[in-house]
Amino acid sequence: MDQTIPEVIRTVPLQYYIFFASALFAIGVTGVLVRRNAIIIFMCVELMLNAVNILLTAFSAYRADPNGQIFVFFIMAVAAAEVSVGLGIIVMIYRNFQTTDVNLLSRLKW
């Protein structure tokens, strides 16, 4: 297995990728739970998706299997669709309420 990993990939240990992706994911989760601005929340969700993409790419490269990179492509396509729909929703909320504070959206219940 070690012979199939390119030398360029072996220069950075897999643990570094795992630590970096875990830190990015933790920052994203913290941002989603703490912030109230809808745009910041969407940015944090994208940060979490990118952390998963980094892990999938790293594991794919270390196993010399392109399946992880194919999943990354699909995750990026879904993330682009999510951003376009999410930003459309945020624009409509801003037009109606003149704010992007998600705590004020409880008025949408009734």
mmCIF file of N, CA and C in Angstrom:
data_model
loop_
_atom_site.group_PDB
_atom_site.id
_atom_site.type_symbol
_atom_site.label_atom_id
_atom_site.label_comp_id
_atom_site.label_asym_id
_atom_site.label_seq_id
_atom_site.Cartn_x
_atom_site.Cartn_y
_atom_site.Cartn_z
ATOM 1 N N MET A 1 0.833 -1.192 0.000
ATOM 2 C CA MET A 1 0.000 0.000 0.000
ATOM 3 C C MET A 1 0.870 1.246 0.000
ATOM 4 N N ASP A 2 1.983 1.240 0.701
ATOM 5 C CA ASP A 2 2.824 2.418 0.813
ATOM 6 C C ASP A 2 3.465 2.794 -0.516
ATOM 7 N N GLN A 3 3.655 1.818 -1.403
ATOM 8 C CA GLN A 3 4.286 2.099 -2.679
ATOM 9 C C GLN A 3 3.349 2.836 -3.627
ATOM 10 N N THR A 4 2.043 2.734 -3.443
ATOM 11 C CA THR A 4 1.095 3.388 -4.338
ATOM 12 C C THR A 4 0.866 4.846 -3.983
ATOM 13 N N ILE A 5 1.273 5.268 -2.800
ATOM 14 C CA ILE A 5 1.097 6.664 -2.394
ATOM 15 C C ILE A 5 2.233 7.480 -3.008
ATOM 16 N N PRO A 6 1.911 8.524 -3.781
ATOM 17 C CA PRO A 6 2.969 9.355 -4.364
ATOM 18 C C PRO A 6 3.803 10.042 -3.293
ATOM 19 N N GLU A 7 5.030 10.359 -3.651
ATOM 20 C CA GLU A 7 5.958 10.985 -2.714
ATOM 21 C C GLU A 7 5.454 12.356 -2.253
ATOM 22 N N VAL A 8 4.796 13.070 -3.118
ATOM 23 C CA VAL A 8 4.291 14.391 -2.763
ATOM 24 C C VAL A 8 3.236 14.280 -1.666
ATOM 25 N N ILE A 9 2.400 13.260 -1.729
ATOM 26 C CA ILE A 9 1.356 13.079 -0.728
ATOM 27 C C ILE A 9 1.973 12.643 0.607
ATOM 28 N N ARG A 10 3.011 11.831 0.549
ATOM 29 C CA ARG A 10 3.610 11.319 1.784
ATOM 30 C C ARG A 10 4.374 12.373 2.570
ATOM 31 N N THR A 11 4.631 13.540 1.988
ATOM 32 C CA THR A 11 5.380 14.562 2.725
ATOM 33 C C THR A 11 4.571 15.140 3.877
ATOM 34 N N VAL A 12 3.249 15.164 3.741
ATOM 35 C CA VAL A 12 2.385 15.641 4.817
ATOM 36 C C VAL A 12 1.657 14.421 5.392
ATOM 37 N N PRO A 13 1.838 14.135 6.671
ATOM 38 C CA PRO A 13 1.181 12.964 7.265
ATOM 39 C C PRO A 13 -0.345 13.105 7.270
ATOM 40 N N LEU A 14 -1.013 11.986 7.258
ATOM 41 C CA LEU A 14 -2.471 11.963 7.238
ATOM 42 C C LEU A 14 -3.057 12.594 8.497
ATOM 43 N N GLN A 15 -2.358 12.484 9.615
ATOM 44 C CA GLN A 15 -2.852 13.058 10.862
ATOM 45 C C GLN A 15 -2.987 14.582 10.770
ATOM 46 N N TYR A 16 -2.122 15.218 9.994
ATOM 47 C CA TYR A 16 -2.209 16.670 9.835
ATOM 48 C C TYR A 16 -3.495 17.049 9.107
ATOM 49 N N TYR A 17 -3.853 16.279 8.082
ATOM 50 C CA TYR A 17 -5.102 16.529 7.371
ATOM 51 C C TYR A 17 -6.301 16.325 8.302
ATOM 52 N N ILE A 18 -6.238 15.293 9.106
ATOM 53 C CA ILE A 18 -7.339 15.015 10.032
ATOM 54 C C ILE A 18 -7.471 16.134 11.062
ATOM 55 N N PHE A 19 -6.348 16.590 11.600
ATOM 56 C CA PHE A 19 -6.389 17.678 12.577
ATOM 57 C C PHE A 19 -6.920 18.964 11.944
ATOM 58 N N PHE A 20 -6.434 19.290 10.747
ATOM 59 C CA PHE A 20 -6.861 20.516 10.065
ATOM 60 C C PHE A 20 -8.358 20.472 9.751
ATOM 61 N N ALA A 21 -8.833 19.346 9.229
ATOM 62 C CA ALA A 21 -10.251 19.225 8.895
ATOM 63 C C ALA A 21 -11.108 19.244 10.156
ATOM 64 N N SER A 22 -10.628 18.632 11.236
ATOM 65 C CA SER A 22 -11.382 18.663 12.492
ATOM 66 C C SER A 22 -11.482 20.079 13.040
ATOM 67 N N ALA A 23 -10.392 20.847 12.937
ATOM 68 C CA ALA A 23 -10.418 22.240 13.398
ATOM 69 C C ALA A 23 -11.384 23.067 12.560
ATOM 70 N N LEU A 24 -11.359 22.883 11.236
ATOM 71 C CA LEU A 24 -12.291 23.614 10.377
ATOM 72 C C LEU A 24 -13.734 23.249 10.692
ATOM 73 N N PHE A 25 -13.988 21.966 10.888
ATOM 74 C CA PHE A 25 -15.345 21.527 11.190
ATOM 75 C C PHE A 25 -15.808 22.088 12.532
ATOM 76 N N ALA A 26 -14.921 22.099 13.525
ATOM 77 C CA ALA A 26 -15.280 22.643 14.841
ATOM 78 C C ALA A 26 -15.562 24.139 14.760
ATOM 79 N N ILE A 27 -14.782 24.870 13.964
ATOM 80 C CA ILE A 27 -15.039 26.298 13.775
ATOM 81 C C ILE A 27 -16.396 26.501 13.112
ATOM 82 N N GLY A 28 -16.714 25.658 12.131
ATOM 83 C CA GLY A 28 -18.005 25.756 11.459
ATOM 84 C C GLY A 28 -19.171 25.474 12.387
ATOM 85 N N VAL A 29 -19.059 24.437 13.199
ATOM 86 C CA VAL A 29 -20.128 24.104 14.149
ATOM 87 C C VAL A 29 -20.300 25.221 15.163
ATOM 88 N N THR A 30 -19.192 25.752 15.653
ATOM 89 C CA THR A 30 -19.261 26.856 16.607
ATOM 90 C C THR A 30 -19.945 28.069 15.983
ATOM 91 N N GLY A 31 -19.611 28.366 14.735
ATOM 92 C CA GLY A 31 -20.236 29.491 14.059
ATOM 93 C C GLY A 31 -21.723 29.307 13.862
ATOM 94 N N VAL A 32 -22.149 28.092 13.540
ATOM 95 C CA VAL A 32 -23.580 27.831 13.357
ATOM 96 C C VAL A 32 -24.320 27.967 14.681
ATOM 97 N N LEU A 33 -23.722 27.496 15.763
ATOM 98 C CA LEU A 33 -24.405 27.524 17.053
ATOM 99 C C LEU A 33 -24.382 28.891 17.725
ATOM 100 N N VAL A 34 -23.371 29.696 17.454
ATOM 101 C CA VAL A 34 -23.193 30.945 18.183
ATOM 102 C C VAL A 34 -23.739 32.151 17.429
ATOM 103 N N ARG A 35 -23.510 32.213 16.143
ATOM 104 C CA ARG A 35 -23.876 33.410 15.375
ATOM 105 C C ARG A 35 -25.373 33.466 15.098
ATOM 106 N N ARG A 36 -25.879 34.686 14.875
ATOM 107 C CA ARG A 36 -27.290 34.868 14.596
ATOM 108 C C ARG A 36 -27.538 35.390 13.187
ATOM 109 N N ASN A 37 -26.506 35.806 12.499
ATOM 110 C CA ASN A 37 -26.640 36.324 11.148
ATOM 111 C C ASN A 37 -26.757 35.142 10.179
ATOM 112 N N ALA A 38 -27.770 35.159 9.337
ATOM 113 C CA ALA A 38 -28.022 34.030 8.437
ATOM 114 C C ALA A 38 -26.899 33.841 7.429
ATOM 115 N N ILE A 39 -26.292 34.909 6.973
ATOM 116 C CA ILE A 39 -25.200 34.791 6.004
ATOM 117 C C ILE A 39 -23.990 34.137 6.652
ATOM 118 N N ILE A 40 -23.683 34.499 7.873
ATOM 119 C CA ILE A 40 -22.564 33.878 8.594
ATOM 120 C C ILE A 40 -22.852 32.396 8.835
ATOM 121 N N ILE A 41 -24.092 32.065 9.131
ATOM 122 C CA ILE A 41 -24.453 30.663 9.352
ATOM 123 C C ILE A 41 -24.247 29.862 8.077
ATOM 124 N N PHE A 42 -24.645 30.411 6.937
ATOM 125 C CA PHE A 42 -24.411 29.701 5.673
ATOM 126 C C PHE A 42 -22.925 29.559 5.374
ATOM 127 N N MET A 43 -22.132 30.572 5.714
ATOM 128 C CA MET A 43 -20.688 30.466 5.512
ATOM 129 C C MET A 43 -20.097 29.370 6.393
ATOM 130 N N CYS A 44 -20.599 29.234 7.603
ATOM 131 C CA CYS A 44 -20.105 28.199 8.511
ATOM 132 C C CYS A 44 -20.500 26.804 8.025
ATOM 133 N N VAL A 45 -21.689 26.679 7.447
ATOM 134 C CA VAL A 45 -22.096 25.395 6.870
ATOM 135 C C VAL A 45 -21.175 25.041 5.709
ATOM 136 N N GLU A 46 -20.819 26.013 4.887
ATOM 137 C CA GLU A 46 -19.883 25.770 3.787
ATOM 138 C C GLU A 46 -18.513 25.382 4.325
ATOM 139 N N LEU A 47 -18.113 25.974 5.432
ATOM 140 C CA LEU A 47 -16.837 25.620 6.045
ATOM 141 C C LEU A 47 -16.834 24.164 6.499
ATOM 142 N N MET A 48 -17.955 23.715 7.063
ATOM 143 C CA MET A 48 -18.057 22.318 7.477
ATOM 144 C C MET A 48 -18.010 21.383 6.267
ATOM 145 N N LEU A 49 -18.692 21.761 5.185
ATOM 146 C CA LEU A 49 -18.650 20.936 3.975
ATOM 147 C C LEU A 49 -17.232 20.869 3.404
ATOM 148 N N ASN A 50 -16.508 21.974 3.450
ATOM 149 C CA ASN A 50 -15.134 21.968 2.957
ATOM 150 C C ASN A 50 -14.217 21.121 3.840
ATOM 151 N N ALA A 51 -14.485 21.074 5.125
ATOM 152 C CA ALA A 51 -13.693 20.206 6.005
ATOM 153 C C ALA A 51 -13.891 18.743 5.630
ATOM 154 N N VAL A 52 -15.131 18.381 5.330
ATOM 155 C CA VAL A 52 -15.407 17.009 4.890
ATOM 156 C C VAL A 52 -14.726 16.739 3.556
ATOM 157 N N ASN A 53 -14.741 17.719 2.656
ATOM 158 C CA ASN A 53 -14.083 17.557 1.364
ATOM 159 C C ASN A 53 -12.582 17.340 1.516
ATOM 160 N N ILE A 54 -11.966 18.058 2.443
ATOM 161 C CA ILE A 54 -10.528 17.883 2.685
ATOM 162 C C ILE A 54 -10.240 16.469 3.161
ATOM 163 N N LEU A 55 -11.053 15.975 4.092
ATOM 164 C CA LEU A 55 -10.838 14.613 4.583
ATOM 165 C C LEU A 55 -11.042 13.569 3.483
ATOM 166 N N LEU A 56 -12.093 13.733 2.707
ATOM 167 C CA LEU A 56 -12.339 12.778 1.626
ATOM 168 C C LEU A 56 -11.199 12.776 0.617
ATOM 169 N N THR A 57 -10.694 13.947 0.280
ATOM 170 C CA THR A 57 -9.590 14.032 -0.672
ATOM 171 C C THR A 57 -8.316 13.430 -0.092
ATOM 172 N N ALA A 58 -8.047 13.699 1.178
ATOM 173 C CA ALA A 58 -6.837 13.158 1.797
ATOM 174 C C ALA A 58 -6.893 11.635 1.888
ATOM 175 N N PHE A 59 -8.020 11.098 2.347
ATOM 176 C CA PHE A 59 -8.133 9.646 2.424
ATOM 177 C C PHE A 59 -8.085 9.011 1.045
ATOM 178 N N SER A 60 -8.674 9.680 0.076
ATOM 179 C CA SER A 60 -8.652 9.168 -1.291
ATOM 180 C C SER A 60 -7.223 9.126 -1.832
ATOM 181 N N ALA A 61 -6.462 10.167 -1.554
ATOM 182 C CA ALA A 61 -5.080 10.202 -2.035
ATOM 183 C C ALA A 61 -4.212 9.166 -1.323
ATOM 184 N N TYR A 62 -4.414 8.991 -0.030
ATOM 185 C CA TYR A 62 -3.602 8.036 0.713
ATOM 186 C C TYR A 62 -3.941 6.593 0.361
ATOM 187 N N ARG A 63 -5.169 6.334 -0.057
ATOM 188 C CA ARG A 63 -5.552 4.979 -0.439
ATOM 189 C C ARG A 63 -5.404 4.739 -1.934
ATOM 190 N N ALA A 64 -5.027 5.784 -2.679
ATOM 191 C CA ALA A 64 -4.883 5.725 -4.135
ATOM 192 C C ALA A 64 -6.183 5.246 -4.777
ATOM 193 N N ASP A 65 -7.298 5.775 -4.279
ATOM 194 C CA ASP A 65 -8.624 5.405 -4.764
ATOM 195 C C ASP A 65 -9.361 6.688 -5.141
ATOM 196 N N PRO A 66 -9.794 6.841 -6.380
ATOM 197 C CA PRO A 66 -10.425 8.105 -6.798
ATOM 198 C C PRO A 66 -11.874 8.279 -6.331
ATOM 199 N N ASN A 67 -12.448 7.296 -5.661
ATOM 200 C CA ASN A 67 -13.856 7.398 -5.253
ATOM 201 C C ASN A 67 -14.110 8.574 -4.309
ATOM 202 N N GLY A 68 -13.197 8.848 -3.410
ATOM 203 C CA GLY A 68 -13.359 9.978 -2.493
ATOM 204 C C GLY A 68 -13.389 11.301 -3.231
ATOM 205 N N GLN A 69 -12.573 11.431 -4.262
ATOM 206 C CA GLN A 69 -12.551 12.669 -5.030
ATOM 207 C C GLN A 69 -13.811 12.820 -5.872
ATOM 208 N N ILE A 70 -14.409 11.719 -6.284
ATOM 209 C CA ILE A 70 -15.684 11.774 -6.999
ATOM 210 C C ILE A 70 -16.786 12.250 -6.050
ATOM 211 N N PHE A 71 -16.769 11.777 -4.805
ATOM 212 C CA PHE A 71 -17.737 12.250 -3.811
ATOM 213 C C PHE A 71 -17.567 13.746 -3.546
ATOM 214 N N VAL A 72 -16.318 14.212 -3.539
ATOM 215 C CA VAL A 72 -16.057 15.639 -3.331
ATOM 216 C C VAL A 72 -16.707 16.464 -4.436
ATOM 217 N N PHE A 73 -16.637 15.974 -5.663
ATOM 218 C CA PHE A 73 -17.267 16.680 -6.778
ATOM 219 C C PHE A 73 -18.770 16.812 -6.549
ATOM 220 N N PHE A 74 -19.423 15.740 -6.130
ATOM 221 C CA PHE A 74 -20.860 15.794 -5.893
ATOM 222 C C PHE A 74 -21.206 16.674 -4.691
ATOM 223 N N ILE A 75 -20.388 16.645 -3.655
ATOM 224 C CA ILE A 75 -20.623 17.499 -2.494
ATOM 225 C C ILE A 75 -20.513 18.965 -2.891
ATOM 226 N N MET A 76 -19.551 19.290 -3.745
ATOM 227 C CA MET A 76 -19.406 20.674 -4.199
ATOM 228 C C MET A 76 -20.609 21.110 -5.031
ATOM 229 N N ALA A 77 -21.156 20.208 -5.842
ATOM 230 C CA ALA A 77 -22.337 20.546 -6.640
ATOM 231 C C ALA A 77 -23.551 20.781 -5.737
ATOM 232 N N VAL A 78 -23.733 19.932 -4.733
ATOM 233 C CA VAL A 78 -24.842 20.109 -3.793
ATOM 234 C C VAL A 78 -24.646 21.390 -2.980
ATOM 235 N N ALA A 79 -23.407 21.700 -2.597
ATOM 236 C CA ALA A 79 -23.140 22.911 -1.829
ATOM 237 C C ALA A 79 -23.447 24.160 -2.660
ATOM 238 N N ALA A 80 -23.141 24.123 -3.945
ATOM 239 C CA ALA A 80 -23.454 25.271 -4.809
ATOM 240 C C ALA A 80 -24.965 25.470 -4.917
ATOM 241 N N ALA A 81 -25.697 24.377 -5.038
ATOM 242 C CA ALA A 81 -27.160 24.482 -5.092
ATOM 243 C C ALA A 81 -27.713 24.987 -3.766
ATOM 244 N N GLU A 82 -27.142 24.517 -2.665
ATOM 245 C CA GLU A 82 -27.587 24.951 -1.338
ATOM 246 C C GLU A 82 -27.336 26.442 -1.129
ATOM 247 N N VAL A 83 -26.211 26.918 -1.602
ATOM 248 C CA VAL A 83 -25.899 28.341 -1.449
ATOM 249 C C VAL A 83 -26.850 29.194 -2.282
ATOM 250 N N SER A 84 -27.135 28.771 -3.494
ATOM 251 C CA SER A 84 -28.024 29.586 -4.329
ATOM 252 C C SER A 84 -29.436 29.645 -3.741
ATOM 253 N N VAL A 85 -29.949 28.520 -3.266
ATOM 254 C CA VAL A 85 -31.285 28.520 -2.643
ATOM 255 C C VAL A 85 -31.251 29.284 -1.320
ATOM 256 N N GLY A 86 -30.220 29.071 -0.533
ATOM 257 C CA GLY A 86 -30.108 29.751 0.757
ATOM 258 C C GLY A 86 -29.997 31.260 0.617
ATOM 259 N N LEU A 87 -29.196 31.715 -0.323
ATOM 260 C CA LEU A 87 -29.080 33.159 -0.520
ATOM 261 C C LEU A 87 -30.380 33.759 -1.044
ATOM 262 N N GLY A 88 -31.102 33.014 -1.869
ATOM 263 C CA GLY A 88 -32.416 33.480 -2.312
ATOM 264 C C GLY A 88 -33.375 33.635 -1.143
ATOM 265 N N ILE A 89 -33.356 32.677 -0.232
ATOM 266 C CA ILE A 89 -34.208 32.762 0.959
ATOM 267 C C ILE A 89 -33.790 33.933 1.840
ATOM 268 N N ILE A 90 -32.494 34.128 1.998
ATOM 269 C CA ILE A 90 -32.006 35.239 2.824
ATOM 270 C C ILE A 90 -32.414 36.580 2.220
ATOM 271 N N VAL A 91 -32.334 36.713 0.894
ATOM 272 C CA VAL A 91 -32.735 37.967 0.246
ATOM 273 C C VAL A 91 -34.218 38.239 0.475
ATOM 274 N N MET A 92 -35.042 37.211 0.366
ATOM 275 C CA MET A 92 -36.482 37.405 0.598
ATOM 276 C C MET A 92 -36.777 37.764 2.057
ATOM 277 N N ILE A 93 -36.068 37.141 2.981
ATOM 278 C CA ILE A 93 -36.249 37.472 4.399
ATOM 279 C C ILE A 93 -35.808 38.912 4.654
ATOM 280 N N TYR A 94 -34.697 39.311 4.049
ATOM 281 C CA TYR A 94 -34.227 40.683 4.249
ATOM 282 C C TYR A 94 -35.205 41.695 3.662
ATOM 283 N N ARG A 95 -35.798 41.375 2.540
ATOM 284 C CA ARG A 95 -36.780 42.289 1.945
ATOM 285 C C ARG A 95 -38.007 42.455 2.838
ATOM 286 N N ASN A 96 -38.405 41.399 3.514
ATOM 287 C CA ASN A 96 -39.599 41.462 4.360
ATOM 288 C C ASN A 96 -39.339 42.049 5.737
ATOM 289 N N PHE A 97 -38.177 41.726 6.339
ATOM 290 C CA PHE A 97 -37.913 42.118 7.721
ATOM 291 C C PHE A 97 -36.793 43.127 7.892
ATOM 292 N N GLN A 98 -36.058 43.479 6.850
ATOM 293 C CA GLN A 98 -34.915 44.385 6.885
ATOM 294 C C GLN A 98 -33.839 43.935 7.876
ATOM 295 N N THR A 99 -33.700 42.634 8.069
ATOM 296 C CA THR A 99 -32.648 42.083 8.917
ATOM 297 C C THR A 99 -32.368 40.649 8.488
ATOM 298 N N THR A 100 -31.158 40.182 8.825
ATOM 299 C CA THR A 100 -30.825 38.774 8.585
ATOM 300 C C THR A 100 -30.641 38.016 9.895
ATOM 301 N N ASP A 101 -31.153 38.570 10.976
ATOM 302 C CA ASP A 101 -31.074 37.929 12.289
ATOM 303 C C ASP A 101 -32.057 36.756 12.334
ATOM 304 N N VAL A 102 -31.535 35.558 12.553
ATOM 305 C CA VAL A 102 -32.393 34.381 12.518
ATOM 306 C C VAL A 102 -33.292 34.274 13.740
ATOM 307 N N ASN A 103 -32.985 34.967 14.816
ATOM 308 C CA ASN A 103 -33.862 34.932 15.991
ATOM 309 C C ASN A 103 -35.176 35.656 15.748
ATOM 310 N N LEU A 104 -35.169 36.613 14.848
ATOM 311 C CA LEU A 104 -36.404 37.349 14.541
ATOM 312 C C LEU A 104 -37.308 36.567 13.578
ATOM 313 N N LEU A 105 -36.841 35.452 13.097
ATOM 314 C CA LEU A 105 -37.631 34.680 12.146
ATOM 315 C C LEU A 105 -38.717 33.845 12.811
ATOM 316 N N SER A 106 -38.811 33.901 14.125
ATOM 317 C CA SER A 106 -39.873 33.164 14.814
ATOM 318 C C SER A 106 -41.244 33.745 14.465
ATOM 319 N N ARG A 107 -41.275 34.962 13.923
ATOM 320 C CA ARG A 107 -42.518 35.559 13.475
ATOM 321 C C ARG A 107 -43.088 34.842 12.257
ATOM 322 N N LEU A 108 -42.301 34.031 11.594
ATOM 323 C CA LEU A 108 -42.776 33.308 10.412
ATOM 324 C C LEU A 108 -43.656 32.118 10.767
ATOM 325 N N LYS A 109 -43.758 31.789 12.043
ATOM 326 C CA LYS A 109 -44.570 30.643 12.459
ATOM 327 C C LYS A 109 -46.032 30.853 12.144
ATOM 328 N N TRP A 110 -46.548 32.046 12.355
ATOM 329 C CA TRP A 110 -47.963 32.289 12.196
ATOM 330 C C TRP A 110 -48.148 33.252 11.096
#
